[in-house]
């Protein structure tokens, strides 16, 4: 029996060419696997047929939109996952899910090798292969573009020569990856850092300079998961789709960043993540009133950056990531309530918060009558809180290193 390879198939030029290329160079049969994570574009049945027309012996389609929304996007939202404080992990979140379905297909169809269409310069090659080995360490892995030097001009020539049913152009300026959680755009003229993005870069968001009337939305959370929009109950998938539509119409979620890739290259990336960024803004606001001060500080400063780094750097299945997942899940126990937010002209601004589990006490916070705060306790607190600073300042004075104060002359 001819050895079988499971290929992460996008339906584009490179992975379409890879099917025949691997047959010619490696003598293997290809199982093409396409995973729908909400990327839109062509119908998945069209993509499946294209894989077969390009020579795949089997073509497997997985509708993973609900799975992606619930098991990948929601944990990232609960964590406020933002790589380098800006990027909501659009592509990084989808790769371990796609890898999972490829491994399942490999077991189903008796394949011994996994394949992907990544280059040697990007993060995704690492994400796919580390995900493969963490799920099925017995399977091998190849990358035709990287391992077989399958450059774009070579791919185009191969497609034309073999009359493959794929439109190929040498002038497509961008490399684009998109899914339910957002859209990533790179290469082309964006590789020059002085070049500003042009209007044709964007697809998920309207121009914020021409936003219409403000859109006020109320998002209801239960344990850190959005469960309703304006009182209408929704699944995680429906919430993301609705917020993509409404936040996108207001131009929210455009990100222009130079980020540090895992492999050591700095890259210029443009992202669109309207729903993700609006939901993260709302979630952070609810955490601010439901998490205890030290818990919130530790989560923001230590856990969220570490979790985001791990996901970005292909460690979705790592022991540390799983441990941090447990911490995040514990913090979300009381993150329930409503956030009211106004979306307009590229900004999502929270203007209302309510939660039965809130740690905000009106009687303690108010400066009006009804104030229950013990003012007398403040004097002793300040004395103790500043004790070490007071002793350190006195020591500086004893050693002639005290702060010299000079009167200003007006």
GROMACS .gro file of C-alpha atoms in nm:
model
  410
    1UNK     CA    1   0.000   0.000   0.000
    2UNK     CA    2   0.130   0.345  -0.092
    3UNK     CA    3   0.225   0.556   0.209
    4UNK     CA    4  -0.032   0.821   0.293
    5UNK     CA    5   0.019   1.182   0.398
    6UNK     CA    6  -0.242   1.403   0.562
    7UNK     CA    7  -0.213   1.760   0.429
    8UNK     CA    8  -0.356   2.074   0.592
    9UNK     CA    9  -0.535   2.190   0.278
   10UNK     CA   10  -0.641   2.554   0.237
   11UNK     CA   11  -0.753   2.534  -0.126
   12UNK     CA   12  -0.492   2.788  -0.232
   13UNK     CA   13  -0.204   2.764  -0.475
   14UNK     CA   14   0.068   2.623  -0.252
   15UNK     CA   15  -0.126   2.340  -0.090
   16UNK     CA   16  -0.295   2.251  -0.420
   17UNK     CA   17   0.043   2.215  -0.589
   18UNK     CA   18   0.180   2.028  -0.288
   19UNK     CA   19  -0.054   1.734  -0.356
   20UNK     CA   20   0.101   1.650  -0.693
   21UNK     CA   21   0.447   1.762  -0.589
   22UNK     CA   22   0.459   1.517  -0.297
   23UNK     CA   23   0.333   1.240  -0.525
   24UNK     CA   24   0.614   1.314  -0.773
   25UNK     CA   25   0.894   1.369  -0.522
   26UNK     CA   26   0.798   1.147  -0.230
   27UNK     CA   27   0.577   0.884  -0.396
   28UNK     CA   28   0.296   0.931  -0.144
   29UNK     CA   29  -0.082   0.961  -0.164
   30UNK     CA   30  -0.240   1.269  -0.008
   31UNK     CA   31  -0.539   1.298   0.224
   32UNK     CA   32  -0.644   1.663   0.203
   33UNK     CA   33  -0.797   1.798   0.524
   34UNK     CA   34  -0.971   2.135   0.531
   35UNK     CA   35  -1.090   2.273   0.863
   36UNK     CA   36  -1.354   2.545   0.873
   37UNK     CA   37  -1.267   2.786   1.155
   38UNK     CA   38  -1.484   3.066   1.018
   39UNK     CA   39  -1.240   3.188   0.755
   40UNK     CA   40  -1.517   3.251   0.503
   41UNK     CA   41  -1.432   3.279   0.135
   42UNK     CA   42  -1.497   2.981  -0.088
   43UNK     CA   43  -1.753   2.715  -0.010
   44UNK     CA   44  -1.589   2.422   0.167
   45UNK     CA   45  -1.741   2.173  -0.077
   46UNK     CA   46  -1.571   2.361  -0.362
   47UNK     CA   47  -1.241   2.338  -0.178
   48UNK     CA   48  -1.294   1.967  -0.117
   49UNK     CA   49  -1.358   1.901  -0.486
   50UNK     CA   50  -1.052   2.104  -0.582
   51UNK     CA   51  -0.837   1.884  -0.361
   52UNK     CA   52  -0.966   1.575  -0.538
   53UNK     CA   53  -0.915   1.737  -0.880
   54UNK     CA   54  -0.556   1.816  -0.783
   55UNK     CA   55  -0.488   1.451  -0.708
   56UNK     CA   56  -0.583   1.388  -0.345
   57UNK     CA   57  -0.702   1.033  -0.286
   58UNK     CA   58  -0.932   1.152  -0.008
   59UNK     CA   59  -1.064   1.495   0.092
   60UNK     CA   60  -1.190   1.548   0.446
   61UNK     CA   61  -1.387   1.856   0.557
   62UNK     CA   62  -1.435   1.948   0.924
   63UNK     CA   63  -1.681   2.216   1.033
   64UNK     CA   64  -1.504   2.335   1.347
   65UNK     CA   65  -1.654   2.684   1.388
   66UNK     CA   66  -1.843   2.605   1.708
   67UNK     CA   67  -1.550   2.409   1.845
   68UNK     CA   68  -1.310   2.693   1.765
   69UNK     CA   69  -1.537   2.952   1.926
   70UNK     CA   70  -1.605   2.752   2.242
   71UNK     CA   71  -1.282   2.566   2.311
   72UNK     CA   72  -1.022   2.809   2.177
   73UNK     CA   73  -1.158   3.164   2.147
   74UNK     CA   74  -1.342   3.159   2.480
   75UNK     CA   75  -1.040   3.048   2.687
   76UNK     CA   76  -0.841   3.321   2.515
   77UNK     CA   77  -1.110   3.575   2.602
   78UNK     CA   78  -1.116   3.463   2.966
   79UNK     CA   79  -0.739   3.513   2.972
   80UNK     CA   80  -0.752   3.842   2.775
   81UNK     CA   81  -0.499   3.680   2.542
   82UNK     CA   82  -0.292   3.948   2.369
   83UNK     CA   83   0.060   3.874   2.244
   84UNK     CA   84   0.291   4.165   2.325
   85UNK     CA   85  -0.015   4.336   2.468
   86UNK     CA   86  -0.169   4.394   2.124
   87UNK     CA   87  -0.228   4.087   1.905
   88UNK     CA   88  -0.530   3.870   2.000
   89UNK     CA   89  -0.366   3.548   1.878
   90UNK     CA   90  -0.583   3.511   1.568
   91UNK     CA   91  -0.375   3.252   1.379
   92UNK     CA   92  -0.207   3.105   1.685
   93UNK     CA   93  -0.541   2.994   1.830
   94UNK     CA   94  -0.652   2.809   1.518
   95UNK     CA   95  -0.338   2.604   1.454
   96UNK     CA   96  -0.369   2.354   1.742
   97UNK     CA   97  -0.734   2.295   1.645
   98UNK     CA   98  -0.646   2.236   1.281
   99UNK     CA   99  -0.362   2.007   1.390
  100UNK     CA  100  -0.605   1.812   1.609
  101UNK     CA  101  -0.834   1.742   1.314
  102UNK     CA  102  -0.538   1.644   1.095
  103UNK     CA  103  -0.423   1.392   1.354
  104UNK     CA  104  -0.777   1.253   1.377
  105UNK     CA  105  -0.784   1.217   0.997
  106UNK     CA  106  -0.443   1.049   0.999
  107UNK     CA  107  -0.572   0.787   1.242
  108UNK     CA  108  -0.891   0.741   1.040
  109UNK     CA  109  -0.723   0.703   0.700
  110UNK     CA  110  -0.409   0.520   0.810
  111UNK     CA  111  -0.161   0.796   0.728
  112UNK     CA  112   0.193   0.796   0.865
  113UNK     CA  113   0.294   1.154   0.787
  114UNK     CA  114   0.151   1.502   0.841
  115UNK     CA  115   0.208   1.790   0.597
  116UNK     CA  116   0.144   2.164   0.601
  117UNK     CA  117   0.197   2.452   0.360
  118UNK     CA  118   0.408   2.681   0.579
  119UNK     CA  119   0.734   2.845   0.485
  120UNK     CA  120   1.055   2.834   0.686
  121UNK     CA  121   1.020   3.197   0.799
  122UNK     CA  122   0.691   3.190   0.986
  123UNK     CA  123   0.555   3.084   1.321
  124UNK     CA  124   0.295   2.845   1.181
  125UNK     CA  125   0.543   2.575   1.084
  126UNK     CA  126   0.636   2.551   1.452
  127UNK     CA  127   0.275   2.564   1.569
  128UNK     CA  128   0.166   2.283   1.338
  129UNK     CA  129   0.459   2.053   1.399
  130UNK     CA  130   0.471   2.100   1.776
  131UNK     CA  131   0.095   2.043   1.788
  132UNK     CA  132   0.137   1.727   1.578
  133UNK     CA  133   0.406   1.583   1.800
  134UNK     CA  134   0.220   1.672   2.120
  135UNK     CA  135  -0.086   1.481   1.996
  136UNK     CA  136   0.074   1.201   1.794
  137UNK     CA  137   0.450   1.169   1.854
  138UNK     CA  138   0.462   0.862   1.629
  139UNK     CA  139   0.372   1.056   1.312
  140UNK     CA  140   0.626   1.215   1.079
  141UNK     CA  141   0.593   1.564   0.935
  142UNK     CA  142   0.691   1.736   0.609
  143UNK     CA  143   0.651   2.084   0.466
  144UNK     CA  144   0.669   2.088   0.084
  145UNK     CA  145   0.725   2.462   0.056
  146UNK     CA  146   1.005   2.456   0.312
  147UNK     CA  147   1.154   2.110   0.271
  148UNK     CA  148   1.123   2.078  -0.108
  149UNK     CA  149   1.204   2.443  -0.190
  150UNK     CA  150   0.862   2.491  -0.345
  151UNK     CA  151   0.883   2.866  -0.419
  152UNK     CA  152   0.583   3.064  -0.544
  153UNK     CA  153   0.702   3.105  -0.903
  154UNK     CA  154   0.774   2.731  -0.915
  155UNK     CA  155   0.425   2.661  -0.778
  156UNK     CA  156   0.263   2.880  -1.042
  157UNK     CA  157   0.457   2.710  -1.321
  158UNK     CA  158   0.366   2.366  -1.184
  159UNK     CA  159  -0.004   2.457  -1.162
  160UNK     CA  160  -0.006   2.586  -1.520
  161UNK     CA  161   0.183   2.288  -1.655
  162UNK     CA  162  -0.049   2.037  -1.490
  163UNK     CA  163  -0.366   2.240  -1.555
  164UNK     CA  164  -0.461   2.243  -1.190
  165UNK     CA  165  -0.801   2.404  -1.111
  166UNK     CA  166  -0.652   2.694  -0.916
  167UNK     CA  167  -0.621   3.061  -1.003
  168UNK     CA  168  -0.259   3.166  -0.964
  169UNK     CA  169  -0.115   3.515  -0.981
  170UNK     CA  170   0.230   3.655  -0.931
  171UNK     CA  171   0.092   3.992  -0.825
  172UNK     CA  172  -0.111   3.916  -0.512
  173UNK     CA  173   0.047   4.168  -0.274
  174UNK     CA  174  -0.049   4.019   0.063
  175UNK     CA  175  -0.034   3.700   0.265
  176UNK     CA  176  -0.366   3.672   0.449
  177UNK     CA  177  -0.488   3.435   0.716
  178UNK     CA  178  -0.834   3.477   0.863
  179UNK     CA  179  -1.080   3.302   1.087
  180UNK     CA  180  -1.366   3.372   1.323
  181UNK     CA  181  -1.144   3.554   1.577
  182UNK     CA  182  -0.981   3.791   1.327
  183UNK     CA  183  -0.771   3.850   1.021
  184UNK     CA  184  -0.392   3.871   0.971
  185UNK     CA  185  -0.231   4.054   0.678
  186UNK     CA  186   0.139   4.073   0.594
  187UNK     CA  187   0.403   4.094   0.315
  188UNK     CA  188   0.381   4.301  -0.001
  189UNK     CA  189   0.445   4.672   0.045
  190UNK     CA  190   0.380   4.630   0.419
  191UNK     CA  191   0.731   4.487   0.449
  192UNK     CA  192   0.856   4.847   0.428
  193UNK     CA  193   0.782   4.981   0.776
  194UNK     CA  194   0.737   5.336   0.645
  195UNK     CA  195   0.446   5.234   0.426
  196UNK     CA  196   0.104   5.292   0.578
  197UNK     CA  197  -0.172   5.035   0.518
  198UNK     CA  198  -0.400   5.122   0.228
  199UNK     CA  199  -0.779   5.082   0.232
  200UNK     CA  200  -0.767   4.756   0.038
  201UNK     CA  201  -0.582   4.589   0.327
  202UNK     CA  202  -0.896   4.582   0.538
  203UNK     CA  203  -1.197   4.355   0.504
  204UNK     CA  204  -1.342   4.286   0.851
  205UNK     CA  205  -1.364   4.654   0.951
  206UNK     CA  206  -1.511   4.968   0.797
  207UNK     CA  207  -1.311   5.290   0.795
  208UNK     CA  208  -1.348   5.438   1.147
  209UNK     CA  209  -1.319   5.788   1.003
  210UNK     CA  210  -1.660   5.740   0.839
  211UNK     CA  211  -1.840   5.564   1.123
  212UNK     CA  212  -2.213   5.617   1.150
  213UNK     CA  213  -2.406   5.675   1.470
  214UNK     CA  214  -2.265   5.525   1.792
  215UNK     CA  215  -2.369   5.168   1.872
  216UNK     CA  216  -2.444   5.093   2.238
  217UNK     CA  217  -2.432   4.726   2.332
  218UNK     CA  218  -2.487   4.530   2.654
  219UNK     CA  219  -2.284   4.210   2.686
  220UNK     CA  220  -2.383   3.955   2.949
  221UNK     CA  221  -2.115   3.727   3.092
  222UNK     CA  222  -2.133   3.408   3.296
  223UNK     CA  223  -1.803   3.300   3.450
  224UNK     CA  224  -1.609   3.503   3.195
  225UNK     CA  225  -1.801   3.372   2.892
  226UNK     CA  226  -2.034   3.605   2.697
  227UNK     CA  227  -2.378   3.443   2.686
  228UNK     CA  228  -2.606   3.721   2.561
  229UNK     CA  229  -2.600   4.040   2.355
  230UNK     CA  230  -2.861   4.304   2.443
  231UNK     CA  231  -3.052   4.041   2.636
  232UNK     CA  232  -3.063   3.788   2.352
  233UNK     CA  233  -2.904   3.457   2.451
  234UNK     CA  234  -2.634   3.338   2.212
  235UNK     CA  235  -2.373   3.066   2.174
  236UNK     CA  236  -2.004   3.167   2.175
  237UNK     CA  237  -2.002   3.139   1.796
  238UNK     CA  238  -2.305   3.365   1.763
  239UNK     CA  239  -2.160   3.619   2.007
  240UNK     CA  240  -1.836   3.645   1.810
  241UNK     CA  241  -2.018   3.672   1.479
  242UNK     CA  242  -2.251   3.943   1.612
  243UNK     CA  243  -1.968   4.143   1.766
  244UNK     CA  244  -1.759   4.107   1.451
  245UNK     CA  245  -2.046   4.259   1.259
  246UNK     CA  246  -2.125   4.544   1.498
  247UNK     CA  247  -1.773   4.633   1.609
  248UNK     CA  248  -1.647   4.592   1.253
  249UNK     CA  249  -1.903   4.845   1.130
  250UNK     CA  250  -1.747   5.094   1.373
  251UNK     CA  251  -1.390   5.029   1.258
  252UNK     CA  252  -1.291   4.868   1.590
  253UNK     CA  253  -1.003   4.621   1.610
  254UNK     CA  254  -0.751   4.752   1.355
  255UNK     CA  255  -0.399   4.675   1.477
  256UNK     CA  256  -0.071   4.780   1.315
  257UNK     CA  257   0.226   4.623   1.494
  258UNK     CA  258   0.586   4.511   1.454
  259UNK     CA  259   0.596   4.184   1.643
  260UNK     CA  260   0.868   3.942   1.745
  261UNK     CA  261   0.820   3.609   1.573
  262UNK     CA  262   0.913   3.291   1.751
  263UNK     CA  263   1.191   3.218   1.502
  264UNK     CA  264   1.368   3.549   1.572
  265UNK     CA  265   1.244   3.776   1.292
  266UNK     CA  266   1.064   4.103   1.353
  267UNK     CA  267   0.765   4.126   1.121
  268UNK     CA  268   0.520   4.399   1.026
  269UNK     CA  269   0.167   4.272   1.079
  270UNK     CA  270  -0.173   4.425   1.021
  271UNK     CA  271  -0.459   4.264   1.212
  272UNK     CA  272  -0.834   4.309   1.215
  273UNK     CA  273  -1.016   4.164   1.514
  274UNK     CA  274  -1.330   4.369   1.577
  275UNK     CA  275  -1.525   4.117   1.782
  276UNK     CA  276  -1.222   3.992   1.974
  277UNK     CA  277  -1.100   4.337   2.077
  278UNK     CA  278  -1.448   4.461   2.175
  279UNK     CA  279  -1.512   4.147   2.381
  280UNK     CA  280  -1.172   4.166   2.552
  281UNK     CA  281  -1.241   4.529   2.644
  282UNK     CA  282  -1.575   4.430   2.800
  283UNK     CA  283  -1.429   4.128   2.978
  284UNK     CA  284  -1.145   4.330   3.129
  285UNK     CA  285  -1.397   4.583   3.259
  286UNK     CA  286  -1.603   4.313   3.430
  287UNK     CA  287  -1.294   4.156   3.584
  288UNK     CA  288  -1.201   4.497   3.726
  289UNK     CA  289  -1.511   4.489   3.948
  290UNK     CA  290  -1.524   4.116   4.029
  291UNK     CA  291  -1.162   4.009   4.087
  292UNK     CA  292  -0.981   4.074   4.415
  293UNK     CA  293  -0.700   4.329   4.383
  294UNK     CA  294  -0.400   4.097   4.415
  295UNK     CA  295  -0.568   3.830   4.205
  296UNK     CA  296  -0.639   4.082   3.929
  297UNK     CA  297  -0.287   4.226   3.944
  298UNK     CA  298  -0.122   3.884   3.925
  299UNK     CA  299  -0.345   3.776   3.639
  300UNK     CA  300  -0.278   4.094   3.438
  301UNK     CA  301   0.095   4.118   3.502
  302UNK     CA  302   0.203   3.754   3.515
  303UNK     CA  303  -0.051   3.504   3.386
  304UNK     CA  304  -0.196   3.683   3.083
  305UNK     CA  305   0.140   3.766   2.920
  306UNK     CA  306   0.278   3.419   2.996
  307UNK     CA  307  -0.035   3.245   2.861
  308UNK     CA  308  -0.031   3.459   2.547
  309UNK     CA  309   0.338   3.389   2.488
  310UNK     CA  310   0.280   3.015   2.524
  311UNK     CA  311  -0.007   3.012   2.275
  312UNK     CA  312   0.182   3.232   2.028
  313UNK     CA  313   0.488   3.010   2.062
  314UNK     CA  314   0.316   2.678   1.984
  315UNK     CA  315   0.266   2.554   2.341
  316UNK     CA  316  -0.112   2.507   2.344
  317UNK     CA  317  -0.076   2.152   2.478
  318UNK     CA  318   0.215   2.218   2.713
  319UNK     CA  319   0.202   2.139   3.088
  320UNK     CA  320   0.254   2.503   3.184
  321UNK     CA  321  -0.028   2.619   2.956
  322UNK     CA  322  -0.260   2.363   3.117
  323UNK     CA  323  -0.159   2.484   3.464
  324UNK     CA  324  -0.227   2.844   3.368
  325UNK     CA  325  -0.563   2.735   3.224
  326UNK     CA  326  -0.654   2.606   3.570
  327UNK     CA  327  -0.556   2.938   3.729
  328UNK     CA  328  -0.759   3.136   3.475
  329UNK     CA  329  -1.063   2.910   3.520
  330UNK     CA  330  -1.050   2.969   3.896
  331UNK     CA  331  -1.038   3.347   3.849
  332UNK     CA  332  -1.353   3.339   3.636
  333UNK     CA  333  -1.577   3.194   3.906
  334UNK     CA  334  -1.732   3.535   3.983
  335UNK     CA  335  -1.683   3.710   3.648
  336UNK     CA  336  -2.055   3.729   3.578
  337UNK     CA  337  -2.268   4.031   3.501
  338UNK     CA  338  -2.338   4.293   3.237
  339UNK     CA  339  -2.111   4.540   3.061
  340UNK     CA  340  -2.256   4.832   2.866
  341UNK     CA  341  -2.028   4.967   2.597
  342UNK     CA  342  -2.048   5.234   2.329
  343UNK     CA  343  -1.876   5.147   2.002
  344UNK     CA  344  -1.798   5.430   1.765
  345UNK     CA  345  -1.526   5.551   1.529
  346UNK     CA  346  -1.272   5.282   1.610
  347UNK     CA  347  -1.320   5.282   1.988
  348UNK     CA  348  -1.509   5.063   2.232
  349UNK     CA  349  -1.573   5.255   2.555
  350UNK     CA  350  -1.729   5.093   2.861
  351UNK     CA  351  -1.986   5.315   3.031
  352UNK     CA  352  -2.178   5.075   3.253
  353UNK     CA  353  -2.103   4.778   3.479
  354UNK     CA  354  -2.326   4.563   3.700
  355UNK     CA  355  -2.267   4.232   3.873
  356UNK     CA  356  -2.419   4.053   4.171
  357UNK     CA  357  -2.067   3.927   4.243
  358UNK     CA  358  -1.909   4.274   4.232
  359UNK     CA  359  -1.650   4.373   4.493
  360UNK     CA  360  -1.745   4.737   4.441
  361UNK     CA  361  -1.929   4.860   4.754
  362UNK     CA  362  -2.119   5.185   4.697
  363UNK     CA  363  -2.134   5.266   5.069
  364UNK     CA  364  -1.757   5.232   5.096
  365UNK     CA  365  -1.685   5.425   4.777
  366UNK     CA  366  -1.926   5.718   4.812
  367UNK     CA  367  -1.818   6.058   4.944
  368UNK     CA  368  -2.177   6.155   5.019
  369UNK     CA  369  -2.397   6.082   5.320
  370UNK     CA  370  -2.430   5.711   5.386
  371UNK     CA  371  -2.053   5.664   5.368
  372UNK     CA  372  -1.962   5.354   5.573
  373UNK     CA  373  -1.585   5.382   5.536
  374UNK     CA  374  -1.398   5.410   5.866
  375UNK     CA  375  -1.200   5.732   5.819
  376UNK     CA  376  -1.014   5.684   6.149
  377UNK     CA  377  -0.856   5.362   6.020
  378UNK     CA  378  -0.672   5.554   5.748
  379UNK     CA  379  -0.430   5.725   5.990
  380UNK     CA  380  -0.298   5.399   6.132
  381UNK     CA  381  -0.286   5.241   5.786
  382UNK     CA  382  -0.072   5.524   5.649
  383UNK     CA  383   0.163   5.507   5.948
  384UNK     CA  384   0.226   5.137   5.896
  385UNK     CA  385   0.228   5.151   5.517
  386UNK     CA  386   0.492   5.425   5.512
  387UNK     CA  387   0.701   5.289   5.800
  388UNK     CA  388   0.977   5.131   5.589
  389UNK     CA  389   1.008   5.440   5.368
  390UNK     CA  390   1.030   5.659   5.677
  391UNK     CA  391   1.308   5.444   5.828
  392UNK     CA  392   1.500   5.436   5.496
  393UNK     CA  393   1.477   5.815   5.462
  394UNK     CA  394   1.606   5.862   5.819
  395UNK     CA  395   1.902   5.634   5.743
  396UNK     CA  396   1.988   5.840   5.433
  397UNK     CA  397   1.991   6.153   5.646
  398UNK     CA  398   2.226   5.990   5.902
  399UNK     CA  399   2.472   5.902   5.625
  400UNK     CA  400   2.451   6.238   5.455
  401UNK     CA  401   2.255   6.108   5.157
  402UNK     CA  402   1.922   6.265   5.232
  403UNK     CA  403   1.722   6.446   4.965
  404UNK     CA  404   1.827   6.808   4.939
  405UNK     CA  405   1.536   7.046   4.900
  406UNK     CA  406   1.596   7.388   4.753
  407UNK     CA  407   1.343   7.667   4.755
  408UNK     CA  408   1.240   7.779   4.411
  409UNK     CA  409   1.275   8.146   4.320
  410UNK     CA  410   0.981   8.290   4.134
   0.00000   0.00000   0.00000
